[in-house]
PDB file of N, CA and C in Angstrom:
ATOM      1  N   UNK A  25       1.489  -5.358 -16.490  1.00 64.00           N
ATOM      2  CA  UNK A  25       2.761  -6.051 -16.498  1.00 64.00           C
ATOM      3  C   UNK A  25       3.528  -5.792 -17.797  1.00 64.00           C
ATOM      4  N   UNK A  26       2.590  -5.776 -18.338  1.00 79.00           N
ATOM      5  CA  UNK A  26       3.852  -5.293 -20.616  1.00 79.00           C
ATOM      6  C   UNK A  26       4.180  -4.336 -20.297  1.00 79.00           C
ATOM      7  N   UNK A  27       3.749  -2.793 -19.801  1.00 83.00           N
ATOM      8  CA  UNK A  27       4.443  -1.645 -19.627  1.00 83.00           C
ATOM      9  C   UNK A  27       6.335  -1.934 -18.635  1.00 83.00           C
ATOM     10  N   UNK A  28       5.823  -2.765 -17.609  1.00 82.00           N
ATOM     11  CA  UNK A  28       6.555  -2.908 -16.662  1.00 82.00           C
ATOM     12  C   UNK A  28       7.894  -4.095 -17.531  1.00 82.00           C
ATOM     13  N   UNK A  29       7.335  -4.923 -18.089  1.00 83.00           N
ATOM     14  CA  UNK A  29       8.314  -5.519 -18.660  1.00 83.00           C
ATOM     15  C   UNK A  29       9.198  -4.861 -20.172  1.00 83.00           C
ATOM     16  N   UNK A  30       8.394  -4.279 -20.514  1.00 86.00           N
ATOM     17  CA  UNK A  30       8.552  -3.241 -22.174  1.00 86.00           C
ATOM     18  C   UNK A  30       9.748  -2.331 -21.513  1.00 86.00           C
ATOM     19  N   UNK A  31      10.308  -1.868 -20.155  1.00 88.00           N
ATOM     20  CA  UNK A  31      10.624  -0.516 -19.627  1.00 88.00           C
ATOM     21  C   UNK A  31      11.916  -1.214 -18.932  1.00 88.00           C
ATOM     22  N   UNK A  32      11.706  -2.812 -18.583  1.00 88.00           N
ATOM     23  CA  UNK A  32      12.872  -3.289 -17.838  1.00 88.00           C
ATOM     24  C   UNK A  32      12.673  -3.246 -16.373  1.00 88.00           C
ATOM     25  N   UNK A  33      11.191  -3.211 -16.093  1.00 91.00           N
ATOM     26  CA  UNK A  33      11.156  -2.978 -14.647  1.00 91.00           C
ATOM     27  C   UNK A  33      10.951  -4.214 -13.666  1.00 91.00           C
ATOM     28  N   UNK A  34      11.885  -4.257 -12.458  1.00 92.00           N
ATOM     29  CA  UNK A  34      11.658  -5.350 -12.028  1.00 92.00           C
ATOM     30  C   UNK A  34      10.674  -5.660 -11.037  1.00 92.00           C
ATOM     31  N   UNK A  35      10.093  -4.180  -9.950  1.00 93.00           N
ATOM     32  CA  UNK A  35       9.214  -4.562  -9.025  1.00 93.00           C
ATOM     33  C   UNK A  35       8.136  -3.315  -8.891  1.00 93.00           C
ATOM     34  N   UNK A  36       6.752  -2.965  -9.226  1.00 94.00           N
ATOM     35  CA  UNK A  36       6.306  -2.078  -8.867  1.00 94.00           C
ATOM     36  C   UNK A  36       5.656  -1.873  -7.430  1.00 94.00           C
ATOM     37  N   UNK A  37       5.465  -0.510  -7.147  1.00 96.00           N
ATOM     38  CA  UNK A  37       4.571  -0.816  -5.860  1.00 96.00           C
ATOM     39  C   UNK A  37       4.440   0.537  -5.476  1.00 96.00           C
ATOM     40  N   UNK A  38       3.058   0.636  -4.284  1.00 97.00           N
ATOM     41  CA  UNK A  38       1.507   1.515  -4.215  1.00 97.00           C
ATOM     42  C   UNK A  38       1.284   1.564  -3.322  1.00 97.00           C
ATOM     43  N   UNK A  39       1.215   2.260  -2.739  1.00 97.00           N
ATOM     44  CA  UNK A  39       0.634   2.819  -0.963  1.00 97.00           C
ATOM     45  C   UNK A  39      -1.428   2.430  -1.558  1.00 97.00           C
ATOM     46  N   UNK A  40      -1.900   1.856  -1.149  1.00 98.00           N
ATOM     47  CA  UNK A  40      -2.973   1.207  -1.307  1.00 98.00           C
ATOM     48  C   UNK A  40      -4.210   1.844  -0.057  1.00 98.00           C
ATOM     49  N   UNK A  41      -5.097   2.278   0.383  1.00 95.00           N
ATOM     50  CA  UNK A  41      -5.595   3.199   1.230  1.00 95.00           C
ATOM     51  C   UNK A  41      -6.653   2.649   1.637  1.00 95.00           C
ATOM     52  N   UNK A  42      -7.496   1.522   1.060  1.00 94.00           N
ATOM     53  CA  UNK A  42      -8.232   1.581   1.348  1.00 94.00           C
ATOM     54  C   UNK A  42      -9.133   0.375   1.190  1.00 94.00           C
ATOM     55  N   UNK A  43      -9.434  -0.238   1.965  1.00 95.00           N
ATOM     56  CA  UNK A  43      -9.747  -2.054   2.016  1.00 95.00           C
ATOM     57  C   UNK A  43     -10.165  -2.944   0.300  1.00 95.00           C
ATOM     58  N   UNK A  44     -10.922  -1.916  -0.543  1.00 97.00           N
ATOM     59  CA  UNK A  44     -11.244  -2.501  -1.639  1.00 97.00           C
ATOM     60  C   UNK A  44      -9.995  -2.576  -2.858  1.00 97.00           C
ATOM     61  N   UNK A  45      -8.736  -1.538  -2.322  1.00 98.00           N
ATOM     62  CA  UNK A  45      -8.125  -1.348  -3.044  1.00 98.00           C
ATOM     63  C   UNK A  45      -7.139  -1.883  -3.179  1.00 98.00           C
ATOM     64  N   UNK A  46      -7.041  -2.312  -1.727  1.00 98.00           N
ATOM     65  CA  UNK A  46      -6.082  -3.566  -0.970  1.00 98.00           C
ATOM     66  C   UNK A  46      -6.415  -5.266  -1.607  1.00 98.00           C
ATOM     67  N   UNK A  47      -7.751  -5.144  -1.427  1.00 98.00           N
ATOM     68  CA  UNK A  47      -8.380  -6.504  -2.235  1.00 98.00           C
ATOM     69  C   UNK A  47      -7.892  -6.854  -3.512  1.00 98.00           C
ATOM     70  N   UNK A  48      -7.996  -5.769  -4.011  1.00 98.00           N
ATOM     71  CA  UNK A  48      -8.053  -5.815  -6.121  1.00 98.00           C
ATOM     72  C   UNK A  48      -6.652  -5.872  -6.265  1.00 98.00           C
ATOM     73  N   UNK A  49      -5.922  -5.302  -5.514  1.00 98.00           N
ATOM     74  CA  UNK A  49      -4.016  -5.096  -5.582  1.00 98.00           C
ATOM     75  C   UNK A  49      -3.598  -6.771  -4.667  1.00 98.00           C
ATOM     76  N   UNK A  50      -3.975  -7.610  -4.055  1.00 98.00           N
ATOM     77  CA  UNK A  50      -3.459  -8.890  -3.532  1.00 98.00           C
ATOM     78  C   UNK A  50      -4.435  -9.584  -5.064  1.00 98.00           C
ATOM     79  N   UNK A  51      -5.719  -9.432  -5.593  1.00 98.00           N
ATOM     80  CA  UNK A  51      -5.959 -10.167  -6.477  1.00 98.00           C
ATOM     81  C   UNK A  51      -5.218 -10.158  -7.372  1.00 98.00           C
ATOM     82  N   UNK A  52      -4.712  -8.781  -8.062  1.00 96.00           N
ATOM     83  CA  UNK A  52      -3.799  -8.867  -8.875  1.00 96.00           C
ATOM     84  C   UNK A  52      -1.821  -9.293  -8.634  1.00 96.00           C
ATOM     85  N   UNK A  53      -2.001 -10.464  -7.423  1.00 95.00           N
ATOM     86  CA  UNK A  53      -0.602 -10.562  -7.315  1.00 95.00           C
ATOM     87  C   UNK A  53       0.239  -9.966  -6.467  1.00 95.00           C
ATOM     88  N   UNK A  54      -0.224  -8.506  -6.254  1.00 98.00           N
ATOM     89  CA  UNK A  54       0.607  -7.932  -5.034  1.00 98.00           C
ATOM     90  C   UNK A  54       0.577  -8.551  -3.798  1.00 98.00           C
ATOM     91  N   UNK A  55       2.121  -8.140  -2.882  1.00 98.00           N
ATOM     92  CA  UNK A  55       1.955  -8.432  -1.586  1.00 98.00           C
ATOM     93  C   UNK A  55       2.089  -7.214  -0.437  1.00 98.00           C
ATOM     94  N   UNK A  56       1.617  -7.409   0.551  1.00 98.00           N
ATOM     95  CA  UNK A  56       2.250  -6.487   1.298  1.00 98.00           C
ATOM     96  C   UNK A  56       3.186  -6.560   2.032  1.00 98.00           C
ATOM     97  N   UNK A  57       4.029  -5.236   1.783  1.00 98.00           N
ATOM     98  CA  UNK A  57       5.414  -5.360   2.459  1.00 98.00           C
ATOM     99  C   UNK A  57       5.694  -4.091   3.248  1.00 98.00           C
ATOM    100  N   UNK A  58       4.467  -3.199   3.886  1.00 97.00           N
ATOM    101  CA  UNK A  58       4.191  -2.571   5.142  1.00 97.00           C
ATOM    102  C   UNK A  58       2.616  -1.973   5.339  1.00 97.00           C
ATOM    103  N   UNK A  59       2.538  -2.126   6.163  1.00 96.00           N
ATOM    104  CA  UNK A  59       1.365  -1.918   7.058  1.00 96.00           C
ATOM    105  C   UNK A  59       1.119  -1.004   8.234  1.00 96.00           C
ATOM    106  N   UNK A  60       0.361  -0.142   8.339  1.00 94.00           N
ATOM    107  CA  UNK A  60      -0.429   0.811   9.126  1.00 94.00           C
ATOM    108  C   UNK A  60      -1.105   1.461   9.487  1.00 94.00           C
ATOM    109  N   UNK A  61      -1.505   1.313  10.648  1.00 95.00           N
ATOM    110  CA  UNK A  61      -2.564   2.029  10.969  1.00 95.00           C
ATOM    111  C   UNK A  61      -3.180   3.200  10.635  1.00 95.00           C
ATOM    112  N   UNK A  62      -4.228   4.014  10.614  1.00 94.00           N
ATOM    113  CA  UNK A  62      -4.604   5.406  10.337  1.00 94.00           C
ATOM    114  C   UNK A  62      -4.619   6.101  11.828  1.00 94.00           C
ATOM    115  N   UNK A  63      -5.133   5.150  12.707  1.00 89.00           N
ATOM    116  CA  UNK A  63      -5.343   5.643  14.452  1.00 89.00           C
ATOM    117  C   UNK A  63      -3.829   6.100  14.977  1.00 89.00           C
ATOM    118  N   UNK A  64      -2.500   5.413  14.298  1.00 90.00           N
ATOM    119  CA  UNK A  64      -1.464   5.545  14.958  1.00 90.00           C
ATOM    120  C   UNK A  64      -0.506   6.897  14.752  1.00 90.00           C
ATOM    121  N   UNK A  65      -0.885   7.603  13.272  1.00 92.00           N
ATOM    122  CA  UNK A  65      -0.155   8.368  13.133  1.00 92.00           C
ATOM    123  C   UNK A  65      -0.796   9.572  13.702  1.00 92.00           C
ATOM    124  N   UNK A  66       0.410  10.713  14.237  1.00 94.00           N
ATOM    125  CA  UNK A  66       0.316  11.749  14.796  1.00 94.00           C
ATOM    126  C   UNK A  66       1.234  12.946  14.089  1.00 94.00           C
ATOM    127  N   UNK A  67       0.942  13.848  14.371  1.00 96.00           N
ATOM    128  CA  UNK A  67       2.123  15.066  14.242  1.00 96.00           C
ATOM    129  C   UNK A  67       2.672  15.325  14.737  1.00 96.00           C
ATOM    130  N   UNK A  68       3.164  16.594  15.180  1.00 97.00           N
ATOM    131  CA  UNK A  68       4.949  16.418  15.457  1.00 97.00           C
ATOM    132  C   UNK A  68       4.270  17.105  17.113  1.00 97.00           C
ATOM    133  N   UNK A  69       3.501  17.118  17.287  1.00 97.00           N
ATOM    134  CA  UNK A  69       3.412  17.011  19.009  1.00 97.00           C
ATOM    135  C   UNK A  69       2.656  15.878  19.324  1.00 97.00           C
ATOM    136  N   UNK A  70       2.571  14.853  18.935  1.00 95.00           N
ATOM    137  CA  UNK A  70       2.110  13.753  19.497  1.00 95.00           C
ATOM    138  C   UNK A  70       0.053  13.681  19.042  1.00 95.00           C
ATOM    139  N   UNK A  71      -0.145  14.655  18.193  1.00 95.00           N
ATOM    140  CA  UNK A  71      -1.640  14.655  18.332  1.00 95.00           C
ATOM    141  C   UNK A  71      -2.355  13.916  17.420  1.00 95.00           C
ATOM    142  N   UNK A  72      -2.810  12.739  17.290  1.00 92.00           N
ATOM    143  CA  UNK A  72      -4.000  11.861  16.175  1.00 92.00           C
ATOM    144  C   UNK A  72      -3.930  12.801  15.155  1.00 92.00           C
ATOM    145  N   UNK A  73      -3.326  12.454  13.796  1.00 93.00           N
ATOM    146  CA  UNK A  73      -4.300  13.233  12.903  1.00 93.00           C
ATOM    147  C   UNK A  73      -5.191  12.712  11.682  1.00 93.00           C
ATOM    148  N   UNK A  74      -5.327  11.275  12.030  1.00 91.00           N
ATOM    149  CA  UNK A  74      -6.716  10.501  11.340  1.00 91.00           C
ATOM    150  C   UNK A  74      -7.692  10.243  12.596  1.00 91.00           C
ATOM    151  N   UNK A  75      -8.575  11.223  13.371  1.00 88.00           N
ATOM    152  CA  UNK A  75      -9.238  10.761  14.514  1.00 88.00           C
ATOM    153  C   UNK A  75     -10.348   9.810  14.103  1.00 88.00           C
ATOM    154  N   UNK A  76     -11.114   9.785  13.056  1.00 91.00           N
ATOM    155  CA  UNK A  76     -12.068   8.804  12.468  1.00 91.00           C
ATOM    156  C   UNK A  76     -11.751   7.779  11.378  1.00 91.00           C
ATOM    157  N   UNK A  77     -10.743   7.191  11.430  1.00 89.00           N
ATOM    158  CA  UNK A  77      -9.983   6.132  11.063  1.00 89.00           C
ATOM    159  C   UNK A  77      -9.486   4.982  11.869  1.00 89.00           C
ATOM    160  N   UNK A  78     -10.502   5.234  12.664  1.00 87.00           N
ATOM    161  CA  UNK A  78      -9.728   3.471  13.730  1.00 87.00           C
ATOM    162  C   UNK A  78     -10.297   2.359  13.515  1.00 87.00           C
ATOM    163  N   UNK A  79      -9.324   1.798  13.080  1.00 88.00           N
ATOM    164  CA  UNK A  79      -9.010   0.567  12.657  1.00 88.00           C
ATOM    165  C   UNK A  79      -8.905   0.031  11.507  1.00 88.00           C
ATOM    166  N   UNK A  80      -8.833   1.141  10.822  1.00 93.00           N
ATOM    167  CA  UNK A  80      -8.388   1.278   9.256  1.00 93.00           C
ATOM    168  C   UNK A  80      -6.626   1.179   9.070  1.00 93.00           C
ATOM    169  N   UNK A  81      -5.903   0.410   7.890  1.00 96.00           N
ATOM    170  CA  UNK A  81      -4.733   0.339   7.693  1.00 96.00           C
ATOM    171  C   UNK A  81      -4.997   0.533   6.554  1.00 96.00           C
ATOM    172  N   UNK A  82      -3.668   1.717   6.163  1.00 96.00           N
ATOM    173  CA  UNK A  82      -2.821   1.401   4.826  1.00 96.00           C
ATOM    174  C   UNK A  82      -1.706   0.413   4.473  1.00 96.00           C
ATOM    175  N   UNK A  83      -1.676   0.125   2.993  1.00 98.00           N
ATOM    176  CA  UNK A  83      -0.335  -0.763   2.974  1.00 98.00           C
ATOM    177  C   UNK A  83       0.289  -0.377   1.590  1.00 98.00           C
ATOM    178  N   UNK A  84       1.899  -0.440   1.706  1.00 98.00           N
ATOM    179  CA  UNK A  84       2.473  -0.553   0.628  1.00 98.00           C
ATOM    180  C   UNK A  84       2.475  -2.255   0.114  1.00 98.00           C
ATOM    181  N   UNK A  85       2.339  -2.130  -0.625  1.00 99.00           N
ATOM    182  CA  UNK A  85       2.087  -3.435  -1.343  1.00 99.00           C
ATOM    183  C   UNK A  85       3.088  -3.376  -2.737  1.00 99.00           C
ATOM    184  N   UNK A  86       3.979  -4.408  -2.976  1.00 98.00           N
ATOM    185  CA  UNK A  86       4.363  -4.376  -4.554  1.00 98.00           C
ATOM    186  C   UNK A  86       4.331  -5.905  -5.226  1.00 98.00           C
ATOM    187  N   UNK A  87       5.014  -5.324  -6.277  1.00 96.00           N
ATOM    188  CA  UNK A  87       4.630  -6.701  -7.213  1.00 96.00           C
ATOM    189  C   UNK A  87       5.912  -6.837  -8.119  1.00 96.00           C
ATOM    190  N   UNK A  88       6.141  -8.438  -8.223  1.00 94.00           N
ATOM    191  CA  UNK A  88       7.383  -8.379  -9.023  1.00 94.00           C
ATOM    192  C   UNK A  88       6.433  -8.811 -10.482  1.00 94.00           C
ATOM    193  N   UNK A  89       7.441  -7.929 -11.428  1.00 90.00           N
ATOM    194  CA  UNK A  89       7.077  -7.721 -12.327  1.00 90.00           C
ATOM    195  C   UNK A  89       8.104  -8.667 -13.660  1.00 90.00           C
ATOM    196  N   UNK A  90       9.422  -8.594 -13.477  1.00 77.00           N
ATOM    197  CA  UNK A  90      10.388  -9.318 -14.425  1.00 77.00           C
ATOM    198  C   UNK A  90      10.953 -10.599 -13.402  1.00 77.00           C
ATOM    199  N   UNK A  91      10.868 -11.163 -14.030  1.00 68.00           N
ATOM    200  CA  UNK A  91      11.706 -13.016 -13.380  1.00 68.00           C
ATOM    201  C   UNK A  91      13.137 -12.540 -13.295  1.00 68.00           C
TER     202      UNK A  91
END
């Protein structure tokens, strides 16, 4: 948070990947403000391209940093 406040910054935020990382980023204050699946995304013909990822989500998560 001193870097973020030292710089004038008001909100950071992290594509988060991975359940423990998700944990430690809501402990430290973050929220999430999108969510998704790994099973849902495809390429540009429609084909899975996380096939051993179901039921795994990523999230962007941020954090306000200045009042």
């Amino acid at each position: 948070d001193g870097v973020g406040e030292a710089y004038n910054i008001e909100y950071t935020s992290t594509a988060f990947t991975g359940p423990a990382s998700q944990k430690a980023a809501k402990g430290a204050g973050f929220e999430t403000i999108l969510e998704r699946c790994y099973d849902e995304a495809v390429d540009k013909d429609g084909n899975l391209i996380f096939k051993s990822l179901k039921g795994c989500v990523m999230k962007v998560m941020e954090k306000k940093i200045k009042n």
